[in-house]
Coordinates of C-alpha atoms and ligand atoms in Angstrom, one line a residue:
X317 CA -5.3 -14.2 11.4
X318 CA -2.7 -17.1 11.2
X319 CA -0.6 -15.7 8.8
X320 CA -0.4 -12.2 10.7
X321 CA 1.1 -14.6 13.6
X322 CA 3.4 -16.1 11.2
X323 CA 4.9 -13.0 9.8
X324 CA 5.2 -11.7 13.3
X325 CA 6.5 -14.7 14.9
X326 CA 9.1 -14.5 11.6
X327 CA 9.8 -10.3 12.3
X328 CA 10.4 -10.9 16.3
X329 CA 12.6 -13.9 15.3
X330 CA 14.8 -11.7 12.4
X331 CA 14.8 -8.9 15.0
X332 CA 16.4 -10.8 17.8
X333 CA 18.8 -12.8 15.3
X334 CA 20.0 -9.3 13.9
X335 CA 20.1 -7.4 17.2
X336 CA 21.9 -11.0 18.7
X337 CA 24.3 -11.1 16.9
X338 CA 25.1 -7.4 15.6
X339 CA 27.7 -5.9 16.9
X340 CA 25.5 -2.4 18.8
X341 CA 28.0 -1.2 21.2
X342 CA 30.3 2.1 20.0
X343 CA 33.3 0.8 22.1
X344 CA 34.9 -2.9 21.4
X345 CA 37.5 -4.8 23.0
X346 CA 38.3 -7.8 22.2
X347 CA 40.9 -10.5 22.9
X348 CA 43.9 -10.9 20.3
X349 CA 44.3 -14.3 19.0
X350 CA 40.9 -15.1 18.6
X351 CA 38.5 -14.9 16.2
X352 CA 36.7 -11.6 16.4
X353 CA 33.7 -9.8 14.1
X354 CA 32.0 -6.7 13.8
X355 CA 28.6 -7.0 12.0
X356 CA 26.7 -3.7 11.6
X357 CA 22.8 -3.3 13.5
X358 CA 20.4 -2.9 10.2
X359 CA 17.5 -1.1 11.6
X360 CA 14.3 -2.7 10.4
X361 CA 13.4 0.7 9.7
X362 CA 15.3 1.2 7.6
X363 CA 14.8 1.0 3.6
X364 CA 16.6 -1.7 3.0
X365 CA 18.1 -0.9 -0.4
X366 CA 19.7 -4.1 -2.3
X367 CA 21.2 -1.8 -5.0
X368 CA 23.1 0.0 -2.4
X369 CA 27.3 -0.4 -2.0
X370 CA 29.1 -1.5 1.4
X371 CA 32.2 0.3 2.0
X372 CA 34.0 -0.6 5.6
X373 CA 36.8 2.0 6.4
X374 CA 39.6 2.0 9.6
X375 CA 41.3 4.6 10.8
X376 CA 43.8 4.6 13.1
X377 CA 46.2 7.1 14.9
X378 CA 47.4 9.5 12.6
X379 CA 46.0 7.9 9.6
X380 CA 43.2 9.0 7.8
X381 CA 40.2 6.3 6.8
X382 CA 41.5 3.4 4.8
X383 CA 38.4 1.7 2.7
X384 CA 39.1 -1.9 3.6
X385 CA 39.0 -5.0 0.9
X386 CA 39.8 -8.9 1.3
X387 CA 42.9 -7.6 0.2
X388 CA 43.8 -5.8 2.8
X389 CA 45.3 -8.4 5.4
X390 CA 44.7 -12.6 5.2
X391 CA 43.2 -11.8 8.2
X392 CA 39.9 -10.0 7.0
X393 CA 37.6 -11.1 5.0
X394 CA 34.5 -8.8 4.1
X395 CA 31.2 -10.4 4.0
X396 CA 28.0 -8.0 3.2
X397 CA 27.3 -6.4 6.9
X398 CA 29.9 -8.3 8.5
X399 CA 33.5 -7.7 8.8
X400 CA 35.6 -11.0 10.0
X401 CA 39.4 -11.0 11.8
X402 CA 40.5 -14.7 11.3
X403 CA 42.2 -13.7 14.5
X404 CA 42.0 -10.3 15.7
X405 CA 45.1 -8.7 16.9
X406 CA 47.3 -6.1 18.3
X407 CA 47.4 -3.7 15.7
X408 CA 43.8 -3.4 14.6
X409 CA 43.1 -1.4 17.0
X410 CA 41.6 1.6 15.4
X411 CA 38.6 2.9 14.7
X412 CA 36.2 1.0 11.9
X413 CA 32.7 2.2 9.8
X414 CA 30.3 0.8 8.4
X415 CA 28.3 2.3 5.2
X416 CA 25.7 1.8 3.1
X417 CA 23.8 5.0 0.9
X418 CA 24.0 7.1 3.6
X419 CA 23.6 5.2 6.6
X420 CA 26.8 4.6 8.3
X421 CA 28.1 3.5 12.1
X422 CA 31.4 3.3 14.2
X423 CA 33.3 0.9 16.2
X424 CA 36.2 1.8 18.8
X425 CA 37.7 -1.1 18.6
X426 CA 40.6 -1.6 21.5
X427 CA 42.2 -4.8 21.8
X428 CA 43.9 -6.1 24.3
X429 CA 46.8 -8.5 25.3
X430 CA 46.0 -12.5 26.3
X431 CA 46.4 -13.2 29.4
X432 CA 49.5 -15.7 29.4
X433 CA 48.7 -17.5 32.9
X434 CA 45.2 -17.7 32.4
X435 CA 42.6 -19.6 30.1
X436 CA 40.7 -16.1 30.1
X437 CA 41.5 -12.5 30.4
X438 CA 40.5 -10.9 33.7
X439 CA 38.8 -8.0 31.2
X440 CA 36.4 -9.6 29.3
X441 CA 34.9 -11.8 31.7
X442 CA 30.9 -11.4 32.2
X443 CA 29.6 -11.0 35.7
X444 CA 26.9 -13.3 36.8
X445 CA 25.3 -13.2 40.3
X446 CA 23.5 -16.4 41.5
X447 CA 21.5 -16.7 45.3
X448 CA 22.3 -19.1 47.0
X449 CA 19.9 -22.8 46.5
X450 CA 18.7 -21.2 43.3
X451 CA 19.3 -22.7 40.0
X452 CA 22.5 -22.0 39.1
X453 CA 23.6 -22.1 35.0
X454 CA 26.3 -22.0 32.9
X455 CA 25.8 -22.2 29.1
X456 CA 28.1 -22.3 26.6
X457 CA 26.1 -20.4 23.4
X458 CA 28.2 -18.2 21.0
X459 CA 25.3 -16.0 19.1
X460 CA 28.5 -15.7 16.3
X461 CA 30.3 -18.6 16.8
X462 CA 27.8 -21.8 17.7
X463 CA 27.4 -22.9 14.0
X464 CA 31.8 -22.6 13.7
X465 CA 32.4 -24.7 16.6
X466 CA 32.8 -28.3 16.2
X467 CA 33.7 -28.5 19.9
X468 CA 33.4 -26.4 23.1
X469 CA 35.1 -26.9 26.3
X470 CA 33.9 -25.3 29.9
X471 CA 36.6 -25.0 32.4
X472 CA 36.5 -23.6 36.0
X473 CA 38.7 -21.7 37.6
X474 CA 40.5 -23.1 34.4
X475 CA 40.1 -27.0 35.1
X476 CA 38.5 -28.4 32.5
X477 CA 34.6 -29.5 33.6
X478 CA 32.9 -30.1 30.2
X479 CA 34.0 -31.2 27.1
X480 CA 31.2 -31.4 24.0
X481 CA 29.3 -29.9 21.3
X482 CA 27.0 -27.9 23.6
X483 CA 28.1 -28.2 26.9
X484 CA 25.5 -27.5 29.7
X485 CA 26.0 -26.9 33.2
X486 CA 22.9 -26.5 35.9
X487 CA 22.2 -26.9 39.6
X488 CA 21.3 -25.7 42.8
X489 CA 23.6 -22.5 43.6
X490 CA 26.3 -23.3 46.0
X491 CA 28.8 -21.4 47.9
X492 CA 31.7 -23.1 46.7
X493 CA 30.3 -22.9 43.1
X494 CA 31.7 -19.6 42.8
X495 CA 34.3 -18.9 40.2
X496 CA 35.0 -18.6 36.5
X497 CA 33.3 -20.1 34.0
X498 CA 35.2 -20.6 30.5
X499 CA 33.4 -21.5 27.4
X500 CA 35.8 -22.4 24.5
X501 CA 34.5 -22.6 21.5
X502 CA 37.3 -24.0 19.5
X503 CA 36.6 -23.8 15.4
X504 CA 38.4 -24.2 11.8
X505 CA 38.9 -21.9 9.8
X506 CA 40.6 -22.0 6.2
X507 CA 42.3 -25.0 7.3
X508 CA 43.5 -23.5 11.0
X509 CA 42.4 -23.9 14.6
X510 CA 41.3 -21.1 16.2
X511 CA 39.1 -20.7 19.3
X512 CA 36.8 -18.0 20.9
X513 CA 36.6 -17.7 25.2
X514 CA 33.9 -16.5 26.9
X515 CA 33.7 -16.4 30.5
X516 CA 31.5 -15.6 33.3
X517 CA 32.4 -14.4 37.0
X518 CA 30.0 -16.3 38.6
X519 CA 29.2 -15.0 42.6
X520 CA 27.2 -16.7 45.4
X521 CA 24.8 -14.4 47.3
X522 CA 22.7 -15.3 50.3
X523 CA 19.4 -15.6 49.7
X524 CA 18.3 -12.2 49.8
X525 CA 14.1 -12.2 48.4
X526 CA 12.8 -14.8 51.2
X527 CA 14.1 -14.0 55.0
X528 CA 12.1 -15.9 57.9
X529 CA 9.5 -14.0 58.9
X530 CA 9.4 -13.3 62.8
X531 CA 7.1 -11.4 64.8
X532 CA 8.4 -9.2 67.0
X533 CA 8.5 -9.1 70.9
X534 CA 8.1 -12.0 73.1
X535 CA 6.4 -15.1 72.6
X536 CA 3.8 -14.4 75.0
X537 CA 2.9 -11.4 76.7
X538 CA 1.1 -10.7 79.4
X539 CA -1.6 -7.4 79.2
X540 CA -2.4 -5.5 82.1
X541 CA -6.2 -4.6 81.9
X542 CA -9.3 -3.1 83.4
X543 CA -12.7 -4.1 82.8
X544 CA -14.7 -1.8 80.8
X545 CA -11.0 -0.2 79.4
X546 CA -10.1 -0.4 75.9
X547 CA -6.9 -2.0 74.8
X548 CA -5.0 -2.4 71.5
X549 CA -2.9 -5.0 71.0
X550 CA 0.0 -4.4 68.4
X551 CA 1.9 -7.6 66.9
X552 CA 3.9 -6.5 64.2
X553 CA 6.2 -9.2 62.3
X554 CA 9.6 -8.9 59.6
X555 CA 8.0 -10.6 56.4
X556 CA 8.3 -11.2 53.3
X557 CA 6.1 -9.4 50.5
X558 CA 3.7 -12.4 50.0
X559 CA 3.3 -13.5 53.6
X560 CA 0.6 -12.7 56.0
X561 CA -0.3 -11.6 59.5
X562 CA -3.2 -12.4 60.8
X563 CA -4.7 -12.5 64.5
X564 CA -6.4 -15.4 66.1
X565 CA -9.5 -14.7 68.1
X566 CA -12.4 -17.6 67.6
X567 CA -14.1 -18.3 70.4
X568 CA -15.3 -21.9 69.3
X569 CA -16.6 -20.9 66.0
X570 CA -17.7 -17.0 67.5
X571 CA -16.4 -14.1 68.2
X572 CA -16.6 -11.7 70.8
X573 CA -18.8 -8.2 69.0
X574 CA -16.6 -6.3 71.3
X575 CA -12.8 -7.7 69.5
X576 CA -12.0 -6.2 65.8
X577 CA -9.2 -7.1 64.4
X578 CA -7.7 -3.9 62.2
X579 CA -6.2 -3.4 59.2
X580 CA -2.5 -4.3 58.5
X581 CA -0.2 -1.4 58.2
X582 CA 3.6 -2.5 55.7
X583 CA 6.7 -1.1 55.7
X584 CA 8.3 -1.7 53.0
X585 CA 11.9 -2.0 53.7
X586 CA 15.0 -1.5 50.8
X587 CA 15.7 -5.1 50.8
X588 CA 12.5 -5.9 49.3
X589 CA 11.4 -6.6 52.8
X590 CA 8.3 -5.3 55.1
X591 CA 7.3 -4.7 58.8
X592 CA 4.2 -4.9 58.7
X593 CA 2.1 -4.4 62.3
X594 CA -1.3 -5.3 62.3
X595 CA -3.8 -4.4 65.4
X596 CA -6.3 -6.5 67.6
X597 CA -9.1 -3.6 69.3
X598 CA -10.8 -5.2 72.6
X599 CA -13.2 -2.4 73.3
X600 CA -15.0 -2.7 76.8
X601 CA -13.2 -5.3 78.5
X602 CA -15.4 -7.9 79.7
X603 CA -14.0 -10.9 82.2
X604 CA -14.6 -13.0 79.2
X605 CA -11.6 -11.3 77.5
X606 CA -9.5 -12.4 80.3
X607 CA -7.2 -15.5 80.3
X608 CA -7.9 -16.2 76.6
X609 CA -5.0 -16.4 74.1
X610 CA -5.4 -13.7 71.9
X611 CA -3.0 -15.6 69.2
X612 CA -0.9 -13.2 65.9
X613 CA 0.6 -15.4 63.4
X614 CA 2.7 -14.5 60.3
X615 CA 2.5 -16.5 57.2
X616 CA 5.3 -17.3 54.5
X617 CA 6.3 -20.6 53.0
X618 CA 8.8 -21.2 55.1
X619 CA 6.4 -21.5 58.1
X620 CA 4.9 -19.6 61.3
X621 CA 5.2 -18.0 63.8
X622 CA 2.8 -16.8 66.9
X623 CA 3.1 -14.5 69.7
X624 CA 0.0 -15.3 72.2
X625 CA -1.0 -12.3 74.0
X626 CA -3.5 -12.8 77.4
X627 CA -4.8 -10.0 79.3
X628 CA -5.0 -9.7 82.5
X629 CA -7.2 -8.3 85.2
X630 CA -4.7 -5.1 86.7
X631 CA -5.2 -5.9 90.1
X632 CA -3.0 -3.7 92.1
X633 CA -5.1 -1.1 90.9
X634 CA -8.3 -1.9 91.6
X635 CA -8.8 -3.7 94.4
X636 CA -5.8 -3.3 97.4
X637 CA -5.2 0.4 97.4
X638 CA -8.5 0.6 99.5
X639 CA -5.7 -0.2 102.6
X640 CA -2.4 0.0 100.9
X641 CA -2.3 2.8 99.4
X642 CA -3.9 4.6 102.3
X643 CA -1.9 3.5 104.7
X644 CA 0.9 4.5 102.2
X645 CA 0.0 8.0 101.6
X646 CA -0.8 8.1 105.4
X647 CA 2.9 7.1 105.9
X648 CA 4.5 9.3 103.6
X649 CA 2.5 11.8 105.3
X650 CA 3.5 11.5 108.7
X651 CA 7.1 10.7 107.9
X652 CA 7.0 14.8 105.5
X653 CA 5.2 15.7 108.9
X654 CA 8.0 14.6 111.3
X655 CA 11.0 16.1 108.7
X656 CA 9.3 19.2 109.1
X657 CA 9.1 19.3 112.7
X658 CA 12.7 18.2 112.9
X659 CA 13.7 20.9 110.8
X660 CA 11.5 23.3 112.3
X661 CA 12.6 22.3 116.0
X662 CA 16.3 22.0 114.8
X663 CA 16.0 25.9 113.8
X664 CA 14.3 26.6 116.9
X665 CA 16.4 24.7 119.0
X666 CA 19.4 25.3 117.0
X667 CA 20.9 27.3 119.8
X668 CA 20.5 24.5 122.2
X669 CA 21.1 21.8 120.4
X670 CA 24.3 23.2 119.2
X671 CA 25.1 23.9 123.0
X672 CA 24.1 20.3 123.7
X673 CA 26.9 19.0 120.8
X674 CA 29.4 21.1 121.9
X675 CA 28.7 20.1 125.6
X676 CA 28.6 16.1 124.0
X677 CA 31.4 16.4 122.3
X678 CA 33.6 18.7 124.4
X679 CA 34.4 20.4 121.8
X680 CA 37.3 23.5 122.7
X681 CA 38.4 25.7 119.8
X682 CA 40.1 27.6 122.7
X683 CA 43.7 25.4 123.1
X684 CA 45.6 26.0 120.5
X685 CA 44.9 29.2 119.1
X686 CA 47.1 31.2 121.9
X687 CA 44.9 33.5 122.8
X688 CA 44.7 34.6 126.5
X689 CA 40.6 35.9 126.8
X690 CA 37.7 34.9 125.6
X691 CA 35.7 37.8 125.4
X692 CA 37.0 41.7 125.2
X693 CA 34.1 43.1 126.7
X694 CA 33.7 47.3 125.0
X695 CA 30.6 49.6 127.0
X696 CA 30.7 52.5 127.8
X697 CA 32.7 53.5 130.7
X698 CA 32.6 56.0 133.2
X699 CA 29.9 56.1 136.5
X700 CA 27.7 58.9 134.7
X701 CA 23.7 57.7 136.6
X702 CA 22.4 57.7 132.8
X703 CA 25.3 54.8 132.2
X704 CA 25.2 52.8 135.2
X705 CA 23.1 50.4 133.7
X706 CA 25.9 49.3 131.1
X707 CA 28.2 49.7 133.9
X708 CA 26.5 47.9 136.4
X709 CA 26.4 45.2 133.3
X710 CA 29.5 44.9 131.5
X711 CA 31.4 44.8 135.1
X712 CA 29.5 43.0 137.1
X713 CA 26.6 41.0 135.1
X714 CA 28.8 39.6 132.1
X715 CA 31.7 38.4 134.4
X716 CA 29.4 36.7 136.9
X717 CA 27.8 34.2 134.3
X718 CA 30.5 34.1 132.2
X719 CA 33.3 33.3 134.1
X720 CA 31.7 32.3 137.4
X721 CA 29.3 30.0 136.4
X722 CA 30.8 29.2 132.5
X723 CA 33.9 29.6 132.9
X724 CA 35.3 32.1 130.5
X725 CA 37.7 34.1 130.8
X726 CA 36.2 38.4 129.7
X727 CA 38.9 41.4 129.4
X728 CA 36.9 44.0 130.7
X729 CA 39.7 46.8 131.0
X730 CA 38.5 49.4 133.9
X731 CA 39.2 46.4 135.9
X732 CA 41.9 44.0 134.3
X733 CA 44.5 47.0 132.7
X734 CA 46.3 48.3 135.1
X735 CA 46.2 51.8 134.2
X736 CA 48.5 53.9 132.9
X737 CA 50.4 53.2 129.7
X738 CA 49.4 54.1 125.9
X739 CA 45.2 53.1 126.1
X740 CA 44.8 52.9 122.3
X741 CA 48.0 50.3 121.7
X742 CA 47.2 48.2 125.2
X743 CA 43.6 47.9 123.7
X744 CA 44.3 47.1 120.8
X745 CA 46.7 44.5 121.8
X746 CA 43.6 43.4 124.3
X747 CA 41.8 43.1 121.6
X748 CA 44.5 40.9 119.7
X749 CA 44.7 38.5 122.5
X750 CA 40.9 38.0 122.3
X751 CA 38.2 34.8 120.9
X752 CA 35.6 37.5 120.7
X753 CA 34.3 41.3 121.3
X754 CA 31.6 41.9 123.0
X755 CA 30.4 45.4 122.2
X756 CA 27.4 46.7 124.8
X757 CA 26.1 49.5 123.0
X758 CA 23.5 51.6 124.3
X759 CA 22.2 54.9 123.5
X760 CA 25.2 57.0 124.7
X761 CA 27.4 54.4 123.7
X762 CA 29.6 56.5 120.8
X763 CA 31.7 58.1 122.9
X764 CA 35.9 58.4 121.3
X765 CA 37.6 56.0 123.3
X766 CA 34.7 53.0 123.1
X767 CA 34.7 54.1 119.9
X768 CA 38.3 53.3 118.7
X769 CA 37.6 49.9 120.6
X770 CA 34.7 49.6 118.4
X771 CA 36.3 50.4 114.8
X772 CA 39.7 48.6 116.0
X773 CA 37.2 44.7 116.3
X774 CA 35.4 45.6 113.3
X775 CA 38.7 45.6 111.4
X776 CA 39.4 42.4 112.7
X777 CA 36.4 41.2 112.3
X778 CA 35.7 42.2 109.0
X779 CA 39.0 42.8 107.8
X780 CA 41.4 40.1 109.4
X781 CA 38.5 37.9 110.4
X782 CA 40.3 37.0 112.9
X783 CA 37.4 37.9 115.5
X784 CA 34.1 37.6 116.1
X785 CA 32.0 40.8 117.6
X786 CA 29.1 39.9 119.6
X787 CA 26.4 43.2 120.0
X788 CA 24.1 42.9 122.9
X789 CA 21.6 46.1 123.0
X790 CA 21.4 46.7 126.1
X791 CA 18.2 49.7 125.0
X792 CA 17.0 49.6 122.5
X793 CA 18.5 51.3 120.5
X794 CA 16.8 53.3 117.5
X795 CA 19.4 55.3 116.1
X796 CA 22.0 53.1 114.5
X797 CA 23.1 56.0 112.3
X798 CA 26.2 56.9 114.6
X799 CA 27.1 53.4 114.3
X800 CA 30.3 52.7 111.5
X801 CA 28.2 51.2 109.1
X802 CA 30.1 48.4 108.5
X803 CA 28.1 47.4 111.6
X804 CA 24.8 46.7 109.7
X805 CA 27.2 43.7 108.3
X806 CA 27.0 41.9 111.0
X807 CA 24.8 38.5 110.8
X808 CA 21.5 39.6 112.3
X809 CA 21.8 36.4 115.4
X810 CA 25.2 38.0 116.4
X811 CA 23.4 40.7 117.9
X812 CA 21.9 40.0 121.1
X813 CA 19.1 42.2 123.3
X814 CA 19.2 41.9 126.7
X815 CA 15.6 41.8 128.4
X816 CA 15.8 42.8 131.8
X817 CA 13.4 40.8 133.1
X818 CA 13.3 37.7 130.7
X819 CA 17.2 37.0 131.2
X820 CA 17.8 36.7 134.6
X821 CA 18.0 32.9 135.0
X822 CA 21.3 30.6 133.5
X823 CA 18.8 28.9 131.0
X824 CA 17.4 32.1 130.0
X825 CA 18.0 32.3 125.5
X826 CA 19.5 35.2 125.9
X827 CA 22.5 33.5 127.8
X828 CA 22.2 30.6 125.5
X829 CA 22.6 32.0 122.6
X830 CA 25.6 34.2 124.0
X831 CA 27.2 30.9 125.0
X832 CA 26.1 30.5 121.4
X833 CA 28.2 32.7 120.7
X834 CA 31.2 32.6 122.7
X835 CA 34.1 30.1 121.8
X836 CA 33.4 26.2 122.4
X837 CA 35.0 25.4 125.7
X838 CA 35.1 22.6 128.2
X839 CA 35.7 24.3 131.5
X840 CA 33.3 24.7 133.7
X841 CA 34.8 26.3 137.3
X842 CA 33.1 26.5 140.5
X843 CA 30.1 25.3 141.6
X844 CA 26.7 25.4 141.3
X845 CA 25.5 29.2 141.8
X846 CA 22.2 29.8 141.4
X847 CA 19.7 30.5 138.9
X848 CA 18.4 33.4 139.3
X849 CA 21.2 36.3 139.4
X850 CA 21.0 38.8 142.5
X851 CA 22.7 41.7 141.3
X852 CA 19.9 41.7 138.5
X853 CA 17.2 40.5 140.3
X854 CA 17.7 44.1 142.5
X855 CA 18.0 46.0 139.4
Ligands
NAG1175 C1 43.2 -20.2 22.1 O1 44.2 -20.1 21.3 C2 45.4 -19.8 20.9 C3 46.2 -19.2 20.4 O2 45.6 -18.7 19.7 C4 46.1 -20.2 22.4 O3 47.0 -19.8 22.9 C5 46.1 -21.3 23.1 O4 46.0 -22.2 24.1 C6 44.2 -21.9 22.6 N1 43.8 -22.5 24.0 C7 43.0 -23.3 23.8 C8 42.1 -24.0 25.1 O5 43.4 -24.5 22.8
NAG1176 C1 19.5 2.3 -3.9 O1 21.1 3.0 -4.0 C2 21.4 3.4 -4.6 C3 23.0 3.3 -5.2 O2 23.1 4.1 -3.9 C4 20.6 4.3 -5.1 O3 21.3 5.0 -6.9 C5 19.4 4.1 -5.5 O4 18.8 5.3 -5.6 C6 18.9 3.5 -3.6 N1 17.4 3.3 -3.5 C7 16.9 4.1 -3.2 C8 15.5 3.7 -2.9 O5 16.8 4.4 -1.6
NAG1177 C1 19.8 9.3 1.6 O1 20.4 10.6 0.7 C2 19.0 11.0 0.6 C3 19.4 12.4 0.1 O2 20.8 13.0 0.4 C4 17.9 10.9 1.3 O3 16.7 11.0 0.3 C5 17.1 9.5 1.5 O4 15.8 9.2 2.1 C6 18.7 9.1 2.3 N1 18.4 7.4 3.0 C7 18.2 7.3 4.1 C8 17.8 5.8 3.6 O5 18.8 7.7 4.4
NAG1178 C1 34.4 -11.6 40.3 O1 33.3 -10.7 41.0 C2 33.4 -11.0 41.9 C3 32.6 -10.9 43.1 O2 31.8 -9.9 42.7 C4 34.7 -9.8 42.0 O3 35.5 -9.5 43.5 C5 35.6 -10.0 41.4 O4 36.8 -8.7 40.9 C6 35.3 -10.6 39.8 N1 37.1 -10.8 38.5 C7 36.6 -10.0 38.0 C8 37.9 -10.5 37.2 O5 35.8 -9.0 37.5
NAG1179 C1 2.7 -1.9 66.4 O1 4.5 -1.6 66.6 C2 5.3 -1.5 65.6 C3 6.7 -2.1 66.3 O2 7.2 -1.5 67.6 C4 4.9 -0.1 65.1 O3 6.3 0.2 64.3 C5 4.0 0.5 64.7 O4 3.8 2.0 64.6 C6 3.1 -0.5 65.9 N1 1.6 0.5 65.6 C7 0.6 0.9 66.1 C8 -0.9 1.2 65.5 O5 1.3 1.7 67.2
NAG1180 C1 -17.9 -25.1 65.5 O1 -17.4 -25.0 64.3 C2 -17.4 -26.8 63.9 C3 -17.6 -27.0 61.6 O2 -17.7 -25.7 61.3 C4 -18.3 -27.9 64.5 O3 -18.5 -29.0 63.8 C5 -18.1 -27.8 65.3 O4 -19.4 -28.5 66.6 C6 -19.1 -26.5 66.2 N1 -18.1 -26.0 67.7 C7 -19.3 -25.5 68.1 C8 -18.8 -24.8 70.0 O5 -20.1 -24.3 67.3
NAG1181 C1 -7.0 -17.5 84.7 O1 -5.8 -18.0 84.8 C2 -5.3 -17.5 86.0 C3 -3.9 -18.1 86.4 O2 -3.6 -18.4 85.1 C4 -6.0 -18.6 87.3 O3 -5.7 -18.8 88.8 C5 -7.7 -17.9 87.2 O4 -8.2 -19.2 87.7 C6 -8.5 -18.2 85.7 N1 -9.9 -17.7 85.4 C7 -9.9 -18.1 84.2 C8 -11.6 -17.7 84.2 O5 -10.2 -19.3 83.4
NAG1182 C1 -3.1 -19.6 70.5 O1 -1.8 -20.2 71.0 C2 -2.1 -21.1 72.4 C3 -1.2 -22.0 72.1 O2 0.2 -21.8 71.4 C4 -3.4 -22.3 72.0 O3 -3.2 -22.5 73.8 C5 -3.9 -21.5 71.7 O4 -5.7 -22.6 72.4 C6 -4.4 -20.3 70.4 N1 -5.5 -20.1 71.1 C7 -5.4 -19.2 69.9 C8 -7.4 -18.0 69.6 O5 -5.8 -20.3 68.7

């Protein structure tokens, strides 16, 4: 047993020593002027043939492999598995191969220039990263030349900091420790002094592994709850791998049976930290659960952090609602009812409101447009018995109300135009001078003359948008097909229906609507007349 252990230890040591000092990398860089060596890595699985001869070859550039011997160069020594350079120079660059029996190995060596201005060569540095506050060690050890070195110096950024047999630096890393640490091994060979350098590029980094654990969210959390319901308190933390998160929910050595701590869930981040969350479930909340501090704690080497959760009864939704809520609802309903009523009244009394507004504001849109008449009245002329009604309405009723009572100026062809002259041109220019075209419709309206008025007016209204048309249906017109089709494009509120029995009063809807459609005008002429039209009351 013991023997086997010793044998094993020896084997391991042997393996380590060979693997440490032999040169296994196939591409090597060396610095000119320094001692250098190549050592074949003897594999322990290979059967060792002591009698086999060892051969070293060099090939460079166009030259083929050339066997090396001790006489090839005074700087080269051949020692079995090792080829040594005292020192290596730039013309030593090339391929080197080792051959022993049928085992062989090849390296590519490139010799770089020594830095003129620095104690080390930048291409030959070994990078090391050390965490701040962790141990920083720089040991000047050389697996091959250590034994030969009689003195070793340690430089930091090319300033000597130690000079003895085995310089060794150990301290707690600080950020100012970053820099280039160069070990220079001085050795004698054949009466000459040589030096070998080994440089570490040391970088100090911040503490990577340990975060100060923190619980997420505010220190004190008030959670509104309803009695009888469940609540889940979520405690989550950013922490280190080994830190723990837990809930403190014990009440004087005993726990509430309705309080349960759930398992932890962890998510690892790429930087070796974790997000952990742990839920505290409180079922069927009762009075005892209120006003108690449920504390969640994260504990680490660096310390602890705690968050407190307190359950509060959600009062706003249980007690006050009784009156405040209903009162609010009633107010809201009332307001909406009022809004709807106002809207409806507004629609119904739109005309009255508009007239009131006109009156109130003293609006007058007739002042600046340069027109003479407020309306041109188009009706069926002539005194045939069947047209009497229209004639009376257009020549008597309309002027009586609109002119005498409301102060408008109408243009009634029969009344206002002196006979003679070109009728068509006359009508055209009169319509042009009017703000509205009132068409008194009846069954027998369609005569050639009025048709012209109608079409001329319609053209202005619909195409030129110069005049607005007001249609008054004196008797119900069933057959509109005779009318120009464009008339059907008129908005329906521009068609007024004359109802002899209801439209007598000045305050009746008919006159109000007509006023609404007439241009706004402030002039109010002659004194008050009777509320009922005498002319109409007889008819
Ligand atoms: C090491 O040797 C080189 C030449 O081989 C010399 O230039 C250099 O100064 C030496 N370094 C030290 C620290 O003595
Ligand atoms: C050892 O090497 C010699 C010479 O190269 C050869 O003759 C002999 O057979 C080898 N022995 C073994 C065991 O390989
Ligand atoms: C060397 O080659 C011979 C035959 O060419 C073979 O028998 C022998 O095992 C080889 N030795 C090694 C160490 O590979
Ligand atoms: C030394 O390390 C630092 C930081 O990692 C890097 O910026 C710098 O280039 C390295 N120097 C050399 C010569 O490799
Ligand atoms: C708890 O909160 C964390 C962070 O806010 C979240 O990632 C996690 O999913 C939550 N857990 C549950 C069960 O809601
Ligand atoms: C809680 O436990 C401690 C020891 O475990 C004991 O001394 C203390 O009296 C207990 N308190 C109650 C309220 O049970
Ligand atoms: C709970 O806390 C509130 C305010 O912090 C306090 O008024 C109340 O008396 C407390 N109730 C209990 C049972 O401790
Ligand atoms: C929770 O923490 C608060 C203050 O940090 C403390 O007063 C309370 O006793 C703690 N509750 C528990 C159950 O530990």
